[in-house]
Amino acid sequence: MKNSIALKEERAEVLAKLEEIKDLATSESRDLTDDENVNVDAFLSSIDKIDTKIERAEKVEESLKRAATLSSAIGNNEVKEERKMTSSFKLSKALNQYVDGKLDGVEAEMHQEAKRNNPGFTGLALPTSVLAEKRANPQLVSNADELIATEVFDWMGTLQARLVMGDLATFISGLSSNVQLPVLSGTTAGWGTEVADATKAATDVGGSTLVPHKLGSYMDISKMLMAQTSGNIEAIIREDMNNAIAAALENAILSDSDGSGASPLGVFDQAGQSIAGGTMTLAKILEMESDIATNNAEGTCYITSPLGRSLLKALVGNPGITGSETGYGQPLWRDDNTMNGYFARATSNISDVCTAGGAATSGGDESGIVFGQWRDLVVGQFGSALDVVVDPYSQSISGEIRIVINSFWDTAFRRANSFCRGSLK
């Protein structure tokens, strides 16, 4: 079905043909011929039919416009209601009531909705939005006709802020099934004459598939703390739960896991480049950078352990580059947490018992270090809620409740040669 604009353009073309016949007869000071009368009648009939179509098209378009406006209003109302419920949700109340087996109110409603959307959960189904830090978002609709001071609950953003590579890697949330990440490789090009065959691309499509791995993290909370109703206590519980998940996730990402077991892939297994272990030198740092650059990647950040950072801060040399000195007359690891012009970060989730070159993250005596183009690390989170098991028994002798938080994650390294691992001591 043509829209009203297209039909009006069609009508204008027919009118132009009528105008041509009239102008010709007028210029020759005569009446219309028999053939011209037949054409005029046909054109007038065509215009009547087009007018009917235009009227119908305009009615359809107006109906669709009203429906879209109504749908948008309904959608905005649903968003408002969801945010209102999230704001009203009390985590401490939900945990206490779940222990007693009598959830009610907003907490019961959100638990039931989360269980419907995430079948298979066995504990308290906790929507991820309730663990998110609140941030102001004054605009509710895209055209800014309606400005409302709302609060946005971005749990993934909250979690990323606790990860040393949180603002560097690529995060995907709310996955519901396995996801393949295609990677193109082997593309070639070549010059030829005007009629020569194009060079065969020899492009391979590879890539990893994100598959859910269960991440179980836990925290113990005092029953006396749970009995408090202060808003600050609520924030403390949320903070501890987020920290528990972030620490376990970061530990897996910075491990040497090959993904065959319970843990997802770790960077020390996946890194396609490596340097020798032992005493760190400027030459080795430059080697890490050049190894990645040679593979058409641009490193964004060094990550090592706190011990590795102290060793790099101790690497100070006089002006003039040598194999064992920085050549800058300053520590290699600067006070602004950069190293050789790149970001540099430290976390205790990098092992200090790596074997030489970071080949393994246990069984050695060296601190691991990784340099990479971190956006090629993809971290996927599955589901829209967390499965929280509230255990009031195992820690009862110490007056605590154990909260086990089950979430589902996977990692993928889209290009192994975007990462270089090493070790130092």
Short mmCIF file of N, CA and C in Angstrom, two decimals, residues 77-170:
data_model
loop_
_atom_site.label_atom_id
_atom_site.label_comp_id
_atom_site.label_asym_id
_atom_site.label_seq_id
_atom_site.Cartn_x
_atom_site.Cartn_y
_atom_site.Cartn_z
N ASN A 77 4.90 4.56 31.05
CA ASN A 77 4.26 4.28 32.33
C ASN A 77 4.82 3.00 32.95
N GLU A 78 5.10 2.00 32.08
CA GLU A 78 5.68 0.75 32.59
C GLU A 78 7.07 0.99 33.15
N VAL A 79 7.87 1.82 32.46
CA VAL A 79 9.21 2.14 32.93
C VAL A 79 9.14 2.86 34.27
N LYS A 80 8.20 3.82 34.36
CA LYS A 80 8.04 4.56 35.62
C LYS A 80 7.68 3.61 36.76
N GLU A 81 6.75 2.68 36.47
CA GLU A 81 6.30 1.76 37.51
C GLU A 81 7.44 0.84 37.96
N GLU A 82 8.23 0.37 36.98
CA GLU A 82 9.35 -0.51 37.32
C GLU A 82 10.38 0.21 38.19
N ARG A 83 10.67 1.46 37.83
CA ARG A 83 11.64 2.23 38.62
C ARG A 83 11.10 2.54 40.01
N LYS A 84 9.79 2.78 40.09
CA LYS A 84 9.17 3.03 41.39
C LYS A 84 9.29 1.80 42.28
N MET A 85 9.04 0.63 41.69
CA MET A 85 9.15 -0.62 42.46
C MET A 85 10.57 -0.87 42.92
N THR A 86 11.54 -0.62 42.00
CA THR A 86 12.94 -0.83 42.36
C THR A 86 13.36 0.10 43.49
N SER A 87 12.87 1.33 43.45
CA SER A 87 13.19 2.29 44.52
C SER A 87 12.60 1.84 45.85
N SER A 88 11.44 1.16 45.79
CA SER A 88 10.76 0.74 47.02
C SER A 88 11.30 -0.57 47.56
N PHE A 89 12.03 -1.32 46.75
CA PHE A 89 12.53 -2.64 47.15
C PHE A 89 13.54 -2.51 48.29
N LYS A 90 13.34 -3.27 49.35
CA LYS A 90 14.25 -3.29 50.49
C LYS A 90 14.95 -4.64 50.55
N LEU A 91 16.25 -4.63 50.29
CA LEU A 91 17.01 -5.87 50.23
C LEU A 91 17.02 -6.58 51.58
N SER A 92 17.25 -5.83 52.65
CA SER A 92 17.30 -6.44 53.98
C SER A 92 15.96 -7.07 54.33
N LYS A 93 14.86 -6.41 53.96
CA LYS A 93 13.52 -6.96 54.23
C LYS A 93 13.32 -8.26 53.45
N ALA A 94 13.72 -8.25 52.16
CA ALA A 94 13.56 -9.44 51.33
C ALA A 94 14.34 -10.62 51.91
N LEU A 95 15.58 -10.38 52.35
CA LEU A 95 16.40 -11.46 52.90
C LEU A 95 15.80 -12.00 54.20
N ASN A 96 15.36 -11.09 55.07
CA ASN A 96 14.76 -11.52 56.35
C ASN A 96 13.48 -12.30 56.12
N GLN A 97 12.63 -11.80 55.22
CA GLN A 97 11.35 -12.47 54.97
C GLN A 97 11.55 -13.80 54.26
N TYR A 98 12.56 -13.86 53.40
CA TYR A 98 12.80 -15.12 52.69
C TYR A 98 13.22 -16.22 53.66
N VAL A 99 14.01 -15.84 54.67
CA VAL A 99 14.41 -16.81 55.69
C VAL A 99 13.17 -17.36 56.41
N ASP A 100 12.20 -16.48 56.67
CA ASP A 100 10.98 -16.88 57.38
C ASP A 100 9.93 -17.48 56.45
N GLY A 101 10.20 -17.45 55.15
CA GLY A 101 9.28 -18.04 54.19
C GLY A 101 7.99 -17.27 54.01
N LYS A 102 8.04 -15.95 54.14
CA LYS A 102 6.81 -15.16 54.02
C LYS A 102 7.06 -13.83 53.31
N LEU A 103 7.54 -13.91 52.09
CA LEU A 103 7.75 -12.70 51.29
C LEU A 103 6.41 -12.02 51.01
N ASP A 104 6.38 -10.70 51.09
CA ASP A 104 5.18 -9.98 50.72
C ASP A 104 5.55 -8.63 50.10
N GLY A 105 4.54 -7.90 49.63
CA GLY A 105 4.75 -6.57 49.10
C GLY A 105 5.55 -6.54 47.80
N VAL A 106 6.25 -5.43 47.59
CA VAL A 106 7.05 -5.24 46.40
C VAL A 106 8.10 -6.33 46.26
N GLU A 107 8.69 -6.73 47.39
CA GLU A 107 9.74 -7.75 47.38
C GLU A 107 9.22 -9.07 46.81
N ALA A 108 8.01 -9.47 47.22
CA ALA A 108 7.42 -10.72 46.71
C ALA A 108 7.10 -10.60 45.22
N GLU A 109 6.58 -9.45 44.82
CA GLU A 109 6.20 -9.25 43.42
C GLU A 109 7.41 -9.30 42.50
N MET A 110 8.50 -8.64 42.91
CA MET A 110 9.70 -8.63 42.05
C MET A 110 10.38 -9.99 42.04
N HIS A 111 10.34 -10.70 43.16
CA HIS A 111 10.88 -12.07 43.23
C HIS A 111 10.15 -12.99 42.26
N GLN A 112 8.80 -12.92 42.28
CA GLN A 112 8.01 -13.79 41.40
C GLN A 112 8.24 -13.46 39.93
N GLU A 113 8.32 -12.16 39.61
CA GLU A 113 8.56 -11.76 38.23
C GLU A 113 9.93 -12.23 37.75
N ALA A 114 10.94 -12.10 38.61
CA ALA A 114 12.30 -12.53 38.25
C ALA A 114 12.37 -14.04 38.06
N LYS A 115 11.62 -14.81 38.85
CA LYS A 115 11.61 -16.26 38.69
C LYS A 115 10.94 -16.67 37.38
N ARG A 116 9.89 -15.92 37.00
CA ARG A 116 9.24 -16.22 35.72
C ARG A 116 10.20 -15.98 34.55
N ASN A 117 11.00 -14.92 34.65
CA ASN A 117 11.91 -14.58 33.56
C ASN A 117 13.21 -15.38 33.59
N ASN A 118 13.49 -16.04 34.70
CA ASN A 118 14.72 -16.82 34.86
C ASN A 118 14.40 -18.18 35.44
N PRO A 119 13.78 -19.06 34.65
CA PRO A 119 13.39 -20.38 35.16
C PRO A 119 14.60 -21.17 35.63
N GLY A 120 14.38 -21.97 36.67
CA GLY A 120 15.45 -22.79 37.20
C GLY A 120 16.06 -22.25 38.48
N PHE A 121 15.74 -21.01 38.83
CA PHE A 121 16.26 -20.45 40.08
C PHE A 121 15.65 -21.20 41.26
N THR A 122 16.46 -21.45 42.27
CA THR A 122 16.00 -22.20 43.44
C THR A 122 15.92 -21.33 44.70
N GLY A 123 16.53 -20.17 44.69
CA GLY A 123 16.53 -19.31 45.87
C GLY A 123 15.72 -18.05 45.64
N LEU A 124 16.09 -17.01 46.35
CA LEU A 124 15.47 -15.70 46.19
C LEU A 124 15.91 -15.13 44.84
N ALA A 125 14.95 -14.90 43.96
CA ALA A 125 15.27 -14.33 42.64
C ALA A 125 15.36 -12.81 42.79
N LEU A 126 16.58 -12.30 42.67
CA LEU A 126 16.84 -10.90 42.94
C LEU A 126 17.13 -10.17 41.63
N PRO A 127 16.23 -9.30 41.16
CA PRO A 127 16.52 -8.55 39.92
C PRO A 127 17.82 -7.78 40.06
N THR A 128 18.62 -7.79 39.01
CA THR A 128 19.92 -7.13 39.10
C THR A 128 19.80 -5.64 39.37
N SER A 129 18.68 -5.04 38.99
CA SER A 129 18.52 -3.59 39.17
C SER A 129 18.55 -3.18 40.63
N VAL A 130 18.19 -4.08 41.54
CA VAL A 130 18.14 -3.68 42.95
C VAL A 130 19.53 -3.59 43.56
N LEU A 131 20.54 -4.15 42.88
CA LEU A 131 21.91 -4.04 43.38
C LEU A 131 22.66 -2.88 42.75
N ALA A 132 22.01 -2.17 41.83
CA ALA A 132 22.68 -1.09 41.12
C ALA A 132 22.71 0.17 41.96
N GLU A 133 23.78 0.93 41.76
CA GLU A 133 23.84 2.25 42.35
C GLU A 133 22.89 3.17 41.60
N LYS A 134 22.24 4.06 42.31
CA LYS A 134 21.30 4.97 41.68
C LYS A 134 22.04 6.17 41.11
N ARG A 135 21.62 6.59 39.92
CA ARG A 135 22.18 7.81 39.35
C ARG A 135 21.04 8.62 38.73
N ALA A 136 21.16 9.92 38.80
CA ALA A 136 20.09 10.79 38.32
C ALA A 136 19.97 10.72 36.81
N ASN A 137 18.74 10.72 36.33
CA ASN A 137 18.47 10.76 34.90
C ASN A 137 17.25 11.64 34.69
N PRO A 138 17.43 12.96 34.48
CA PRO A 138 16.29 13.87 34.44
C PRO A 138 15.39 13.71 33.24
N GLN A 139 15.86 13.07 32.18
CA GLN A 139 15.04 12.97 30.96
C GLN A 139 14.46 11.58 30.85
N LEU A 140 13.14 11.52 30.73
CA LEU A 140 12.47 10.23 30.64
C LEU A 140 12.14 9.83 29.21
N VAL A 141 11.81 10.79 28.37
CA VAL A 141 11.44 10.50 26.99
C VAL A 141 12.41 11.17 26.03
N SER A 142 12.55 10.56 24.85
CA SER A 142 13.60 10.99 23.93
C SER A 142 13.39 12.40 23.39
N ASN A 143 12.12 12.83 23.23
CA ASN A 143 11.91 14.14 22.64
C ASN A 143 11.93 15.26 23.68
N ALA A 144 12.17 14.91 24.94
CA ALA A 144 12.32 15.88 26.03
C ALA A 144 11.06 16.69 26.27
N ASP A 145 9.90 16.21 25.76
CA ASP A 145 8.65 16.91 26.06
C ASP A 145 8.32 16.78 27.54
N GLU A 146 8.77 15.68 28.13
CA GLU A 146 8.46 15.43 29.52
C GLU A 146 9.76 15.19 30.28
N LEU A 147 10.08 16.06 31.19
CA LEU A 147 11.29 15.93 31.98
C LEU A 147 10.92 15.55 33.40
N ILE A 148 11.37 14.39 33.82
CA ILE A 148 11.04 13.90 35.15
C ILE A 148 12.32 13.45 35.83
N ALA A 149 12.50 13.83 37.07
CA ALA A 149 13.70 13.44 37.82
C ALA A 149 13.56 11.98 38.23
N THR A 150 14.12 11.09 37.42
CA THR A 150 14.05 9.67 37.70
C THR A 150 15.40 9.17 38.16
N GLU A 151 15.43 7.90 38.59
CA GLU A 151 16.68 7.27 38.98
C GLU A 151 16.89 6.05 38.10
N VAL A 152 18.09 5.90 37.56
CA VAL A 152 18.42 4.79 36.68
C VAL A 152 19.20 3.75 37.48
N PHE A 153 18.83 2.48 37.30
CA PHE A 153 19.47 1.40 38.05
C PHE A 153 20.27 0.54 37.08
N ASP A 154 21.54 0.87 36.89
CA ASP A 154 22.41 0.20 35.93
C ASP A 154 23.37 -0.71 36.69
N TRP A 155 22.96 -1.99 36.85
CA TRP A 155 23.77 -2.88 37.66
C TRP A 155 25.11 -3.20 37.01
N MET A 156 25.10 -3.41 35.68
CA MET A 156 26.36 -3.73 35.02
C MET A 156 27.34 -2.59 35.17
N GLY A 157 26.88 -1.37 35.07
CA GLY A 157 27.76 -0.23 35.28
C GLY A 157 28.29 -0.19 36.70
N THR A 158 27.43 -0.53 37.67
CA THR A 158 27.84 -0.59 39.07
C THR A 158 28.95 -1.61 39.25
N LEU A 159 28.79 -2.78 38.60
CA LEU A 159 29.77 -3.85 38.75
C LEU A 159 31.08 -3.51 38.04
N GLN A 160 30.99 -2.91 36.87
CA GLN A 160 32.20 -2.56 36.12
C GLN A 160 33.09 -1.61 36.90
N ALA A 161 32.49 -0.73 37.69
CA ALA A 161 33.26 0.23 38.46
C ALA A 161 34.14 -0.46 39.49
N ARG A 162 33.84 -1.71 39.80
CA ARG A 162 34.61 -2.45 40.80
C ARG A 162 35.67 -3.35 40.16
N LEU A 163 35.70 -3.40 38.84
CA LEU A 163 36.65 -4.24 38.12
C LEU A 163 37.79 -3.39 37.60
N VAL A 164 39.00 -3.89 37.73
CA VAL A 164 40.16 -3.11 37.31
C VAL A 164 40.14 -2.83 35.81
N MET A 165 39.50 -3.71 35.04
CA MET A 165 39.39 -3.49 33.59
C MET A 165 37.95 -3.13 33.21
N GLY A 166 37.16 -2.69 34.19
CA GLY A 166 35.74 -2.46 33.95
C GLY A 166 35.43 -1.44 32.88
N ASP A 167 36.24 -0.39 32.77
CA ASP A 167 35.99 0.64 31.76
C ASP A 167 36.78 0.38 30.48
N LEU A 168 37.44 -0.77 30.40
CA LEU A 168 38.28 -1.07 29.23
C LEU A 168 37.71 -2.21 28.38
N ALA A 169 37.14 -3.24 29.04
CA ALA A 169 36.63 -4.40 28.33
C ALA A 169 35.26 -4.12 27.74
N THR A 170 34.75 -5.08 26.96
CA THR A 170 33.42 -4.99 26.37
C THR A 170 32.47 -5.86 27.19
#
